[in-house]
């Protein structure tokens, strides 16, 4: 994100470059113009200086007309020395015939009297025109200014050739050019210094511009990282200063917005975390982006294993559905999961779309609701209804067949009729018992069966119930003859009750009638499922906060697989056997409801073929020793 900007791409460099280029262009234009002007002026002034005074020209004209050559030459030499430019230039005087008559150069005196070879001089002698020109001497690298002035006879008129000779001036211009060059040098040095200074100034200025920009850039980078603590330093009141203020304000605003959305997110997180429903949100492609704790618990997963996984895979429905199914016909699904402890978990999954205003689908929300209990209840209810119908149909069908047979004439048979009538009475009794049991259960279920709680000495009460069973055995035996005769049945089953009961009084709060019903039930079962002459052991003991009653028989026991179900409604290990013995399959279910309503617990321990022990525990509070003293 924070890509390093190369120096040559930076604003810093660009500003400096523009600055320097502008300065260079300006300096170059001014310099070129200035140098050109200076050169022209210097040359012009040099040229104007190179001239021969008029009186010397007049005198020369006179001397050239003098026939006495020697005198004339001597005069000419003096005149040339007198000239103001004798020191700066070579002056040569040539007569009309082209013969050199005088030379200011001391070293060229032997030229005098010789013919001039210069064609320009000849041209001037011929035309009488002044010549001006520059000659560059390549040999010694110097520039010369040449001027040839004709000397005319002042006294003649008309067009006749009155040229008496010519003055040939040759002036070295090196001093002029040296002068110009030194000015150019100064100019160059000044330009270089100016360039350096401008580089420095431009660096300073561009730094002044780029420093606040850089500071703002750093702030923007920090903000992007989520650090809003910094503030951009404000360097001035200019546009950059205002921008810096705006960036600082922006930073505060973004931080506030960020905090608000963070708080919102935390709220949402905590709502999601504390929901009892599982919530999963996916992106457009159906991959999980949010999953709450409950959903993780349902699916027995960790967050990191769930995030990014397809919702179809997560819910293990990839075989039956694709994402399109979920998006198009979002509906409820019932999903069954096996948990680690081999328990079934039934979840209802409600799917809904996350849709933008434009209709664009940006994801899917799945709410998982645990309906295991609900499903179980519903199933139990259905089973219960079907069980009730079945349980009632069996005695009714048998009743009908007996009545039909009686109706078909059997009622006249003195042998069969009483026997059949006895069976119909038994079946009717059983149905009445079952209906009574069902009513009792439904009252317990609805909570309409009120518990009449009394504090009872359970020790005495248990003994009293057991006494009744002993009595029953006695009276049965006394009437055996009669009973045998009436029912033409085998003798009543024999049993012995052995009591292992504590001597202490144990005061417990119970509903006597209901509790008696429970003990009766268990005792009746013990007798029912015991072999003839079996021993039934009744025990009562106390722990520090419970009393525990147990009834052990020597009967056929309960297979391990059924042991958890014997308290279920209508559950019998051996249906046919139970029914034959007049059982409804509701006795233990009612017992369980009652014991639980009394705040206790009921359970069974059994070894198949050896016998079973049913336990009832009830909450018990030991009396203080003080209270015992009071009673004594
Ligand atoms: P039932 O009317 O059939 O006895 P219960 O609810 O009292 O109904 O008992 C449920 C089932 O539990 C019985 O059908 C029987 O299979 C089993 N059972 C109850 N008590 C004993 C016991 N003492 N020994 C063996 N099996 C028993």
Coordinates of C-alpha atoms and ligand atoms in Angstrom, one line a residue, residues 437 521-522 525-530 551 553 555-559 565-568 570-575 578-579 582-591 604 606 611-614, ligand 1:
X437 CA -54.2 -45.4 35.1
X521 CA -47.0 -51.2 42.2
X522 CA -43.5 -52.3 42.8
X525 CA -44.5 -56.4 40.1
X526 CA -42.1 -58.2 42.3
X527 CA -44.7 -60.8 43.1
X528 CA -45.9 -61.0 39.5
X529 CA -42.5 -61.5 38.0
X530 CA -41.1 -63.8 40.7
X551 CA -37.5 -54.0 46.9
X553 CA -37.1 -60.0 44.0
X555 CA -37.6 -63.1 39.5
X556 CA -36.6 -63.3 35.8
X557 CA -35.0 -59.9 35.9
X558 CA -34.9 -57.3 33.1
X559 CA -32.6 -57.5 30.1
X565 CA -37.4 -48.2 29.2
X566 CA -39.3 -50.0 31.9
X567 CA -40.5 -46.6 33.3
X568 CA -41.9 -45.6 29.8
X570 CA -46.9 -49.0 27.9
X571 CA -43.4 -50.5 27.9
X572 CA -43.3 -54.1 28.7
X573 CA -40.3 -56.4 28.3
X574 CA -42.6 -59.3 27.4
X575 CA -45.9 -57.9 26.2
X578 CA -47.6 -58.9 31.0
X579 CA -51.0 -58.8 29.5
X582 CA -53.3 -58.3 33.8
X583 CA -50.7 -55.6 33.5
X584 CA -51.3 -52.3 31.7
X585 CA -47.7 -51.3 31.2
X586 CA -48.5 -48.0 33.0
X587 CA -47.7 -48.9 36.6
X588 CA -44.0 -48.0 36.6
X589 CA -44.7 -44.9 34.5
X590 CA -47.2 -43.6 37.1
X591 CA -44.8 -44.5 39.9
X604 CA -33.9 -50.2 38.9
X606 CA -31.4 -56.0 37.5
X611 CA -33.9 -60.8 39.9
X612 CA -34.4 -57.1 40.1
X613 CA -34.1 -54.4 42.7
X614 CA -36.2 -51.3 42.5
Ligands
LIG1 P1 -47.0 -54.0 33.9 O1 -48.4 -53.6 34.1 O2 -46.8 -54.6 32.6 O3 -46.4 -54.7 35.0 P2 -45.3 -51.9 34.7 O4 -45.1 -50.4 34.2 O5 -45.5 -52.1 36.1 O6 -46.3 -52.5 33.7 O7 -43.9 -52.6 34.3 C1 -43.4 -52.4 33.0 C2 -42.6 -53.6 32.6 O8 -41.4 -53.7 33.4 C3 -43.2 -54.9 32.8 O9 -44.0 -55.3 31.8 C4 -42.1 -55.9 33.0 O10 -41.7 -56.4 31.7 C5 -41.0 -55.1 33.6 N1 -41.0 -55.3 35.1 C6 -41.5 -54.5 36.1 N2 -41.2 -55.0 37.3 C7 -40.4 -56.1 37.1 C8 -39.8 -57.0 38.0 N3 -39.9 -56.9 39.3 N4 -39.1 -58.1 37.4 C9 -39.0 -58.2 36.0 N5 -39.5 -57.3 35.2 C10 -40.3 -56.3 35.7

